Coordinates of C-alpha atoms and ligand atoms in Angstrom, one line a residue:
X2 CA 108.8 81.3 170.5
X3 CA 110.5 84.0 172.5
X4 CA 110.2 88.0 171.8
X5 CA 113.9 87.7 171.2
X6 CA 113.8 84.4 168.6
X7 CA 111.5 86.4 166.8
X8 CA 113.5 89.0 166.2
X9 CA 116.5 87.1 165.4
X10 CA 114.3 85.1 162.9
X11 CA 113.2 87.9 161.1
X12 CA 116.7 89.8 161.3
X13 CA 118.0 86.2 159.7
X14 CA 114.8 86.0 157.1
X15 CA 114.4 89.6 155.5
X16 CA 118.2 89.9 154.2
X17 CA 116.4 86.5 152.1
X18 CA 113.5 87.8 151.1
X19 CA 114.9 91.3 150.1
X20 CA 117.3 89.3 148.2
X21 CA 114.9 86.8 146.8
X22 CA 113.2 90.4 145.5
X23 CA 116.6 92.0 143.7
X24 CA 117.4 88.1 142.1
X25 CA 113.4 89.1 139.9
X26 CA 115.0 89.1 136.8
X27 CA 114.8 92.6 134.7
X28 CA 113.1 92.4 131.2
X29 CA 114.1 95.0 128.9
X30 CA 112.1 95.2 125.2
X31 CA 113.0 96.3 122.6
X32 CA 110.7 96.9 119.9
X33 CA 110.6 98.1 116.5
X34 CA 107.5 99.3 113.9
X35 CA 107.4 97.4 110.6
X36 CA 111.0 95.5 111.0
X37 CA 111.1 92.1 108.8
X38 CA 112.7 89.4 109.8
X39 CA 114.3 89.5 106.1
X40 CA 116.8 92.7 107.5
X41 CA 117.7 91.1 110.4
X42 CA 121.0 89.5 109.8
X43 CA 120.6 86.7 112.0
X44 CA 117.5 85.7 110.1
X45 CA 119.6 84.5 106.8
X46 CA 118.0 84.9 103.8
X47 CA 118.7 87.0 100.8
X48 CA 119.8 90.2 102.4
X49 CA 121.8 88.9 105.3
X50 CA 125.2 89.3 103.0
X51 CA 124.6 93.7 104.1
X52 CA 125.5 92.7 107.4
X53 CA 122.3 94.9 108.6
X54 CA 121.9 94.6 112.1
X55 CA 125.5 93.4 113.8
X56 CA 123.8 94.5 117.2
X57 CA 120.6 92.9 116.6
X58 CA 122.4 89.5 115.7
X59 CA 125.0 89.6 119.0
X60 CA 121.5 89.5 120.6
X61 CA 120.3 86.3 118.7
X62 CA 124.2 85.1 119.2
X63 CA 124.1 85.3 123.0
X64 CA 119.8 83.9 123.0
X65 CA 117.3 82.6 121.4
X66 CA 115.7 83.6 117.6
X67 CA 112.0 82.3 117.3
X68 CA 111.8 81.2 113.5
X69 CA 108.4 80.9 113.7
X70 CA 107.0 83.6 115.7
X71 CA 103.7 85.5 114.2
X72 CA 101.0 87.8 114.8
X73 CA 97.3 87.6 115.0
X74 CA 96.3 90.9 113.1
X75 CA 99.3 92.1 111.1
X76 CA 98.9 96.3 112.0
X77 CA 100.5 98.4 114.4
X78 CA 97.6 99.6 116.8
X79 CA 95.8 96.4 116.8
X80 CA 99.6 94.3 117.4
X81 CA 100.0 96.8 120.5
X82 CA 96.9 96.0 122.4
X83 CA 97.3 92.3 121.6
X84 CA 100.8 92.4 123.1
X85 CA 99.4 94.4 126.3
X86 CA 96.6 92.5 127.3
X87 CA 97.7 89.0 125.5
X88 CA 94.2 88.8 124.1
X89 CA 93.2 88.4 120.1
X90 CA 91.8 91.7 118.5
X91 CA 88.4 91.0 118.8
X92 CA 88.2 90.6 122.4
X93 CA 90.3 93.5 123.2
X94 CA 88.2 95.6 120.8
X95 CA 90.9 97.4 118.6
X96 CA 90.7 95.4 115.9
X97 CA 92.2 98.2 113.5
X98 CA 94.0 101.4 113.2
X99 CA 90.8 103.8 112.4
X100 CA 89.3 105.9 115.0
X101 CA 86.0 103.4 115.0
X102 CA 87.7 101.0 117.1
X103 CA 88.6 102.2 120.5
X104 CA 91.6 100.8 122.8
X105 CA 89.9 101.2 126.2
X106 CA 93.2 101.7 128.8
X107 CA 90.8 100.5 131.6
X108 CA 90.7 97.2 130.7
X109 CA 93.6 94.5 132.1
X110 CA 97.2 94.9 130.7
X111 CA 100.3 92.9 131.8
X112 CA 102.3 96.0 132.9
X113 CA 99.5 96.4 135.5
X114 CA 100.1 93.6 137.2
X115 CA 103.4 94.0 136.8
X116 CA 103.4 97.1 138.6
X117 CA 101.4 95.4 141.4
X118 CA 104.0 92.4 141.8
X119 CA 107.0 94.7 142.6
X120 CA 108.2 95.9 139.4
X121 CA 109.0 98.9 138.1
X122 CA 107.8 99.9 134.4
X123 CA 108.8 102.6 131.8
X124 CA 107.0 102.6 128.2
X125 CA 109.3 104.8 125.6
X126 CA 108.5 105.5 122.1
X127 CA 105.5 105.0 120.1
X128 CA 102.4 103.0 121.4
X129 CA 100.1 104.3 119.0
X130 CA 96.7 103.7 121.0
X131 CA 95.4 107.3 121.8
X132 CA 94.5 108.4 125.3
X133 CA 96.7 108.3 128.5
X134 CA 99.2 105.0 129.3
X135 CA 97.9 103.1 132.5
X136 CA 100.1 100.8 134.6
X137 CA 103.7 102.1 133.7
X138 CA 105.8 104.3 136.8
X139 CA 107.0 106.3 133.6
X140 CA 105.4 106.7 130.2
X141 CA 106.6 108.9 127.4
X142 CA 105.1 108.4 124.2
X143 CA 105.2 109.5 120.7
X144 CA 101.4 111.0 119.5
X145 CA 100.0 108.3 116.9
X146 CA 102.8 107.5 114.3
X147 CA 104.9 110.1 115.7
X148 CA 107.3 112.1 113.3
X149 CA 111.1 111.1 112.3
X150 CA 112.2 114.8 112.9
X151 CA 111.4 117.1 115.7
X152 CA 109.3 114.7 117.4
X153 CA 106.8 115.4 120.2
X154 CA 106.3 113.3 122.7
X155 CA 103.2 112.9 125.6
X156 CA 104.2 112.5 129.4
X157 CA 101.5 111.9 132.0
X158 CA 102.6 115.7 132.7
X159 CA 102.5 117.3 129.5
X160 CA 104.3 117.5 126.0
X161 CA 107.7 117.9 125.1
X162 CA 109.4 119.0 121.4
X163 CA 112.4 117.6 120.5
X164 CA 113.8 120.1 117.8
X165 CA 116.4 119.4 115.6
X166 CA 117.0 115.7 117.0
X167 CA 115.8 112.3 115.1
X168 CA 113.3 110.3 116.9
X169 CA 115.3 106.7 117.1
X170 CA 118.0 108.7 118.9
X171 CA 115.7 110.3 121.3
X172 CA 114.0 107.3 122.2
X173 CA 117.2 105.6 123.1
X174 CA 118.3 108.8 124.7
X175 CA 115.3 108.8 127.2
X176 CA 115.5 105.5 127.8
X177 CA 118.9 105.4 128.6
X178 CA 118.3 108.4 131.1
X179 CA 115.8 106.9 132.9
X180 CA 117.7 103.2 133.2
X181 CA 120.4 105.0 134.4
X182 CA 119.2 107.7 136.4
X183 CA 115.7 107.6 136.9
X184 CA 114.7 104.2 137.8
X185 CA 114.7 103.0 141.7
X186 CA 118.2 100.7 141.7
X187 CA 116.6 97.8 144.4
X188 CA 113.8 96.9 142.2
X189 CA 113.2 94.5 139.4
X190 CA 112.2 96.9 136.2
X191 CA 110.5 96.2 133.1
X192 CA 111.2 98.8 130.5
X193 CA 109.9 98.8 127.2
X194 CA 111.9 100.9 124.0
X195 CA 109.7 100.9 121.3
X196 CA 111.2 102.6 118.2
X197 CA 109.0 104.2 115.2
X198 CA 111.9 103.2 112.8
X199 CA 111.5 101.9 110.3
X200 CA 107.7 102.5 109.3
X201 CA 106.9 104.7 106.2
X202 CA 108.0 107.0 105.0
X203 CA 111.2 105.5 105.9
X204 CA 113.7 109.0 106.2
X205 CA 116.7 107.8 108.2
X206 CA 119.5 109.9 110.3
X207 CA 121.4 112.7 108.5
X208 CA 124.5 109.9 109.4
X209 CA 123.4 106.8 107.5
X210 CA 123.0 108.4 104.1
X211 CA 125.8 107.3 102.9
X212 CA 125.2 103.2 103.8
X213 CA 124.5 101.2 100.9
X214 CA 125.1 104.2 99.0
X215 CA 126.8 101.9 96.0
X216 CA 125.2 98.4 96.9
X217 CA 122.7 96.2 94.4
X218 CA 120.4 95.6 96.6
X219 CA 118.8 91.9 95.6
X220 CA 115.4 91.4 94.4
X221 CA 113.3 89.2 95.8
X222 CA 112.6 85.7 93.0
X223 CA 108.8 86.7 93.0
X224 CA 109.8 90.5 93.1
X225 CA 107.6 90.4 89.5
X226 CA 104.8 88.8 90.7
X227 CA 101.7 88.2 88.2
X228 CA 99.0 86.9 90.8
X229 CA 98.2 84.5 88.5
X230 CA 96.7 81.8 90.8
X231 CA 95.4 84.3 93.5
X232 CA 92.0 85.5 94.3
X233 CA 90.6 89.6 94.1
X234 CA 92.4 90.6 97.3
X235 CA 95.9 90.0 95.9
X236 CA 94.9 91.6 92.7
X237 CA 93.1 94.5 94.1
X238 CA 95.3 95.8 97.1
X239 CA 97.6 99.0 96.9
X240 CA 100.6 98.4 98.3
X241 CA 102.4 97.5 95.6
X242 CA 105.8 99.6 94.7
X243 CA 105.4 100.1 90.8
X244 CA 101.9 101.7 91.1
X245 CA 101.3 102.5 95.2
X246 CA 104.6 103.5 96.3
X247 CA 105.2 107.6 95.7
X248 CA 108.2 109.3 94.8
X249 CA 107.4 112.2 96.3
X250 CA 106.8 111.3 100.4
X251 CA 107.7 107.8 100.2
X252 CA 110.8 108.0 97.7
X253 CA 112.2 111.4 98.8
X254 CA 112.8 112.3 94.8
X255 CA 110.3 114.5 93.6
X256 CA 107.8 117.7 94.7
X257 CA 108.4 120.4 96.9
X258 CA 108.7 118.2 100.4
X259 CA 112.1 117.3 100.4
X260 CA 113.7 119.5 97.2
X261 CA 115.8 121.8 99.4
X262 CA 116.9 118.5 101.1
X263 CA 120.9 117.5 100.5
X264 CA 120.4 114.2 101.7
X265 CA 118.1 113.5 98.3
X266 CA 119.8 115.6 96.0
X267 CA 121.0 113.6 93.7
X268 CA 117.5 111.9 93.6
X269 CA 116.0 114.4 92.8
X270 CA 118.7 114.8 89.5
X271 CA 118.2 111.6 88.4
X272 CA 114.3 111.6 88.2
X273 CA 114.4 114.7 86.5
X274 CA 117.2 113.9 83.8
X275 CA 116.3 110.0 83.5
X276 CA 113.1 109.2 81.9
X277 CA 112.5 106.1 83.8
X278 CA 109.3 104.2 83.4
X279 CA 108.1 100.9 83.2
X280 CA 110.1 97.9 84.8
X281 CA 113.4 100.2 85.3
X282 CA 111.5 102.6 87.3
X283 CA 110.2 100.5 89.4
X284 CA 113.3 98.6 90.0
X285 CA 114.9 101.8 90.5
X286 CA 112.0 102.6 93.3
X287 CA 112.9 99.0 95.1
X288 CA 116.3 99.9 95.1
X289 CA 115.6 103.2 96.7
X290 CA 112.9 101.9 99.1
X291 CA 115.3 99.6 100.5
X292 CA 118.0 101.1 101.1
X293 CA 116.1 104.1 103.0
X294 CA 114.6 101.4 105.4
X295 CA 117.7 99.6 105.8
X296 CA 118.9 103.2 107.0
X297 CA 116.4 103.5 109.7
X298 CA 116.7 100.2 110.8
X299 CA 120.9 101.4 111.4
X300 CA 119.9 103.7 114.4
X301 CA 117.6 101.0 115.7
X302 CA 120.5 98.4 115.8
X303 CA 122.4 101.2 117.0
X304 CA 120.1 101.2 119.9
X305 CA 120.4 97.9 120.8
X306 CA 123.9 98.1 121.3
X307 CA 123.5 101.1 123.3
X308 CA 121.2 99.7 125.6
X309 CA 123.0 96.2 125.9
X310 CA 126.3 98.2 126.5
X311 CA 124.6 100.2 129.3
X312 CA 123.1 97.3 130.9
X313 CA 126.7 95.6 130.7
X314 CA 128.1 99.0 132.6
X315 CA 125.6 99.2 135.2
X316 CA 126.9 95.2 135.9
X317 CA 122.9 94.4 135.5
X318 CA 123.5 92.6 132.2
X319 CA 123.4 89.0 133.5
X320 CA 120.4 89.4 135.5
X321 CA 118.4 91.4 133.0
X322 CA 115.9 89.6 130.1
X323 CA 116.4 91.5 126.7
X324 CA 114.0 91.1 124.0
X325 CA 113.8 92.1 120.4
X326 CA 110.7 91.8 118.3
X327 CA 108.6 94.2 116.0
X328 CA 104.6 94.8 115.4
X329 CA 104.4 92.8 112.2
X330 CA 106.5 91.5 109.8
X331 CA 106.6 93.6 106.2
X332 CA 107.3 93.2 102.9
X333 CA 110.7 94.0 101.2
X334 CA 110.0 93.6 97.5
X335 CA 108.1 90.0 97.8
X336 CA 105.1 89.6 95.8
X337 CA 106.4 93.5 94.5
X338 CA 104.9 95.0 97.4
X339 CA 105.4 97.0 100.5
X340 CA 103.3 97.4 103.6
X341 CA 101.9 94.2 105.7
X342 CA 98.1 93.3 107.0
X343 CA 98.4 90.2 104.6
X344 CA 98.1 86.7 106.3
X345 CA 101.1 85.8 103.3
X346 CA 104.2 85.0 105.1
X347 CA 106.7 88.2 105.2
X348 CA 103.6 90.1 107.3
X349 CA 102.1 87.2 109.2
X350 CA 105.2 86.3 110.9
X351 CA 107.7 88.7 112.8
X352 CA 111.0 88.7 114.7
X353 CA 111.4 88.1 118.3
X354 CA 114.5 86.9 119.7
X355 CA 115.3 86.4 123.5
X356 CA 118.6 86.7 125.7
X357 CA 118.1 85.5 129.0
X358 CA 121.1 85.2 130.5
X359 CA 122.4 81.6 132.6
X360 CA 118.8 80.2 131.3
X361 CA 118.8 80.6 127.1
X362 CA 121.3 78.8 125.5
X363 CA 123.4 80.9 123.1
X364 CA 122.7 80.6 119.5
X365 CA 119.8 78.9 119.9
X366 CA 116.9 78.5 117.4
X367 CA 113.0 77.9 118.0
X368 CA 110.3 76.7 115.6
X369 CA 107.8 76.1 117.3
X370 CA 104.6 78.2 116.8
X371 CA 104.4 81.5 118.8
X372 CA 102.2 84.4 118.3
X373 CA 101.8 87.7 119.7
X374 CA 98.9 86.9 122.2
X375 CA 102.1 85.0 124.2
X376 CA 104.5 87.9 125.1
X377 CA 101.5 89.2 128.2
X378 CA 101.8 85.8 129.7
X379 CA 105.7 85.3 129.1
X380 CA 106.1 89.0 130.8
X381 CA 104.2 87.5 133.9
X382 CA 105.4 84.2 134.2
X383 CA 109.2 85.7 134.1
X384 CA 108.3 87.9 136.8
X385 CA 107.0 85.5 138.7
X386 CA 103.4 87.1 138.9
X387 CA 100.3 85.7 138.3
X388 CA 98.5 85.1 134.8
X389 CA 95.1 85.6 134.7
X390 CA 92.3 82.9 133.0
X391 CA 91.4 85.3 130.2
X392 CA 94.5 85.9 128.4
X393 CA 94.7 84.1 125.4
X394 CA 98.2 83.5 124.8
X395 CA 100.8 80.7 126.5
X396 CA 104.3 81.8 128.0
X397 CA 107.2 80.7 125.8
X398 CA 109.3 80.6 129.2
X399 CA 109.0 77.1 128.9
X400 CA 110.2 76.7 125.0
X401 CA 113.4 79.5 126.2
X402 CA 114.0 76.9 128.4
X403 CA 114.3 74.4 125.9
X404 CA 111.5 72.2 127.3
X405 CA 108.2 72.8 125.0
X406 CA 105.3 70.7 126.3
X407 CA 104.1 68.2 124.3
X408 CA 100.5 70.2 123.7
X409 CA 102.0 73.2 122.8
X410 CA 99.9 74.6 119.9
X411 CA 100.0 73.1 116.5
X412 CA 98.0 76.0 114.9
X413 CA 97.8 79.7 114.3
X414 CA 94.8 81.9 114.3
X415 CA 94.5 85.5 112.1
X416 CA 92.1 87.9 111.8
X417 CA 92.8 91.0 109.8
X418 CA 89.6 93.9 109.9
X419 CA 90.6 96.7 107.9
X420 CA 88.6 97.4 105.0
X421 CA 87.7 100.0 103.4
X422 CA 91.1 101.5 104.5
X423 CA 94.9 102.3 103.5
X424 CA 96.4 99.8 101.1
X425 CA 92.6 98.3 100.2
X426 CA 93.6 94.9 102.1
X427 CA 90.4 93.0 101.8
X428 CA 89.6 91.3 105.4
X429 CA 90.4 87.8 106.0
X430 CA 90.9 85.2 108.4
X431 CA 92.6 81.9 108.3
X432 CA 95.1 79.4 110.2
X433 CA 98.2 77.8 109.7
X434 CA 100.4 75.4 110.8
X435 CA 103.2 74.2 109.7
X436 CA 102.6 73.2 106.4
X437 CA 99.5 74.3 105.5
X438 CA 98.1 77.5 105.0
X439 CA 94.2 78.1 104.4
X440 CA 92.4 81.8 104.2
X441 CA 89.0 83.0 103.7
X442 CA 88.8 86.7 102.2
X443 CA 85.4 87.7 103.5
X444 CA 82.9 91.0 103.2
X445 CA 82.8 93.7 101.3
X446 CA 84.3 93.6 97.3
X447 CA 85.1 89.9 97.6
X448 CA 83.5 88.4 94.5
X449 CA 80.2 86.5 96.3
X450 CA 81.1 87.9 99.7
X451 CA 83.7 85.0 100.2
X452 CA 86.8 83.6 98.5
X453 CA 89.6 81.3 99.7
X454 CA 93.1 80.3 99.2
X455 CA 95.2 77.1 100.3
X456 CA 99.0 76.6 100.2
X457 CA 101.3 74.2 101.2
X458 CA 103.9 76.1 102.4
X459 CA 107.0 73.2 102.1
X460 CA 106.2 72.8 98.6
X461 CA 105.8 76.4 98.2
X462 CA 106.8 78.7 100.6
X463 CA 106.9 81.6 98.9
X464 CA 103.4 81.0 98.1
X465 CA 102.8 81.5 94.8
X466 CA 100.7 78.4 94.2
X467 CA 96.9 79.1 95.6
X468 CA 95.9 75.1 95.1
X469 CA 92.8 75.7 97.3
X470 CA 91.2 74.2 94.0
X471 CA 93.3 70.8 93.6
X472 CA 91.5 68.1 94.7
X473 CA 95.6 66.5 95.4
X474 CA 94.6 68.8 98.7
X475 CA 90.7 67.9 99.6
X476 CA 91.7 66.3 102.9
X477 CA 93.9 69.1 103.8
X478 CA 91.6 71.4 103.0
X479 CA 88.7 69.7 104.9
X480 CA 91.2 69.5 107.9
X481 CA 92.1 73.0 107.7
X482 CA 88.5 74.3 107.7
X483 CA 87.6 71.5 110.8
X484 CA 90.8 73.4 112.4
X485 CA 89.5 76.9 111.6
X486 CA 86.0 75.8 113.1
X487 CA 87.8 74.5 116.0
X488 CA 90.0 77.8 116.5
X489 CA 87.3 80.5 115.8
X490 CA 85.6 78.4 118.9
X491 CA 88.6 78.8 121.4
X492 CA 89.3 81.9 120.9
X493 CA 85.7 83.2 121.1
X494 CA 85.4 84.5 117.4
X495 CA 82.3 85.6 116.8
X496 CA 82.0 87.6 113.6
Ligands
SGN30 C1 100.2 105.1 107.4 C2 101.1 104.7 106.2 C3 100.6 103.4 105.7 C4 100.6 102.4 106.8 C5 99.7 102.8 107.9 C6 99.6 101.9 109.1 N1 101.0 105.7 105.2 O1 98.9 105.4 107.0 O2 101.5 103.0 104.6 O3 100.2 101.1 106.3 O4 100.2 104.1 108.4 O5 100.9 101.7 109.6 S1 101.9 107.0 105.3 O6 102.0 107.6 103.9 O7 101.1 108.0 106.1 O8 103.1 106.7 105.9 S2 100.9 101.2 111.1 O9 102.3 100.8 111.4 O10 100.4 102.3 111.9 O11 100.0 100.0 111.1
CA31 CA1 103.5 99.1 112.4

């Protein structure tokens, strides 16, 4: 070939291949702490009637919602390193949220090899695994949990106070800023918003006080629950809202912390004047509970429209992946309890729904099983970039695509480590598919160092019913434990 063909061959080719770079699709992520699938309208269910999330649910309208999506460790820190390095929390070593296990940033994490396959990446909001971000272009992160009110925030330069602003807002503010004036416009991006709303203590913006303000909330049927048929854990834990939940930090209604507050003023008057107790009070504390995390969770929808809107402006909406999905699910009254780290359904599973653009159909609704270990994998296989042997997870680009393979998994692993710790969660372990649902409470103050529970969840999916004694179930059972044998093995569990 000629000097001059050459030339002309590569003057004909690079237009292509700079091209063929620009068509990488975008991924945007959002991600919230603590949101249920319960207060996501799109998910049905009880509260979808308070219209909760419109944004959130023109997301699911224009993709995909996962019905069956779930975690392998329901708690934040643990969640996070899972959904970095797509690996289960005992092989990426922060197996809880004390200071005794250590997220090591060294080790592999999907941004990485992002970042060395062409993209762009930005991580805004709360992370909550201490020590400096590796692998993102830009990184601004909220220390730990991260306050609702003045927030601080860490840089790979420094740290900035936000005074007087609410965090949601600065989050979306920031990463608006840097998709619209920060990043480099001729390369893919993926940028990750990840909200503190709504974990505890659950104080939304000055300008959703007044939501809900004269809505009955509904109870959940098993709002009263007794425990009757469960083991210790269930009995023992501290997370429920008549005895755990406290009015002072959590309910905004008593004590010095928020008295000189108008938002909670007439709280304040009603505890002091009424003499609730009992059932009322407790009801009385759902009602209040909810309706301040339904709050929060207004300026994360708010958010997502923002985001969506500026994609749409910026005429990079068609070619840009959105996702929505949270840390864990959590509990909205169910079993009369707040918080997560069960392996019972409302904390197991989470939300994640998916908009891709000219590939998702609109509307459209997954059930087949997904976990958290997945997103690493789905990251690089929409990038196009490779996906290395240890990650534990599968890409779901397939199942967006509407083409799950015929092995796709037909059980869940979970392993949940903290104990001693908040909320007195003993640990367990267990799988699930989906029918069946078997878990062994293990270790310390579990009655003989070991105690199980089985449910079917079609007969009972609010599990109420622990039948792990029926001999109806022996078989099941004795396939469930063959599967946890067989799981605990492929996954490398150890302990
Ligand atoms: C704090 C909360 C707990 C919560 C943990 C873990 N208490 O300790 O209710 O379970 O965080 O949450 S609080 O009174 O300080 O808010 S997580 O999202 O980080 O896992
Ligand atoms: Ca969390």
């Amino acid at each position: 070939m000629t000097f001059r063909k050459i030339i002309a061959l590569l003057a004909y080719l690079l237009p292509l291949l700079v091209l063929a770079q620009q068509k990488k699709p975008n991924i945007v992520w959002i991600f919230s702490d603590d949101h249920s699938y319960q207060t996501i309208g799109a998910y049905g269910g009880r509260l979808e009637s308070l219209d909760p999330t419109p944004n959130i649910d023109r997301l699911a309208a224009e993709g995909m919602r996962f019905d069956k999506a779930y975690v392998e460790n329901s708690i934040c820190a643990p969640s996070r390193a899972t959904l970095l390095t797509g690996k289960m929390s005992h092989m990426h070593k922060k197996v809880d949220n004390t200071k005794k296990s250590v997220f090591d940033h060294d080790q592999q994490q999907f941004q990485k090899i992002l970042q060395k396959n062409g993209y762009q990446t930005a991580m805004i909001g709360k992370i909550h695994l201490p020590g400096k971000m590796q692998g993102f272009d830009y990184w601004e992160v909220l220390p730990g949990q991260g306050k609702y009110y003045n927030p601080d925030f860490i840089t790979e330069e420094g740290d900035t106070n936000y005074k007087g602003e609410y965090v949601t807002d600065v989050i979306t503010d920031r990463a608006l800023n840097w998709l619209e004036n920060e990043r480099e416009q001729d390369k893919p991006f993926m940028m990750m918003v990840h909200h503190k709303a709504p974990h505890r203590n659950w104080d939304p913006a000055e300008r959703h006080m007044g939501k809900y303000e004269d809505v009955e909330i509904p109870e959940p049927e098993n709002f009263l629950d007794d425990y009757a048929t469960r083991t210790t854990a269930a009995h023992k834990q501290e997370m429920d809202i008549a005895t755990s939940m406290n009015l002072e930090r959590d309910l905004k209604a008593s004590g010095d912390l928020y008295a000189n507050d108008p938002r909670f003023k007439s709280r304040y008057e009603k505890i002091a004047k009424e003499n609730m107790k009992g059932e009322e009070l407790t009801k009385w504390k759902y009602q209040t509970y909810m309706k301040d995390y339904l709050r929060c969770i207004w300026s994360v929808d708010e958010s997502v429209g923002e985001i969506m809107k500026s994609l749409k402006e910026q005429g990079i909406d068609e070619n840009t992946i959105v996702i929505y999905s949270s840390d864990q699910g959590f509990y909205m009254g169910e079993h009369g309890w707040f918080d997560k780290r069960f392996m019972y359904e409302e904390s197991f599973r989470t939300p994640l729904i998916v908009k891709w653009p000219k590939t998702v159909k609109p509307g459209s609704v997954n059930t087949d099983l997904v976990q958290n270990i997945d997103l690493a994998e789905t990251f690089l296989d929409l990038a196009g970039a490779p996906i290395p042997e240890d990650m534990q997870g599968k890409s779901i680009v397939p199942l967006l695509k509407a083409e799950t393979p015929d092995n796709w998994r037909k059980s869940l692993y979970y392993h949940y480590y903290e104990y001693p710790g908040a909320h007195s969660v003993r640990k367990h372990e267990g799988v699930a598919n989906k029918r069946y649902k078997l878990i062994r409470f293990y270790g310390q103050d579990v009655p003989n160092g070991e105690e199980w529970e089985f449910y079917d969840i079609k007969s009972d999916p609010s599990e109420m019913n622990n039948i792990y004694a029926s001999t109806d179930y022996a078989k099941s059972i004795s396939e469930m434990k063959t599967e946890l044998i067989g799981l605990r093995a492929k996954y490398g569990v150890t302990k």
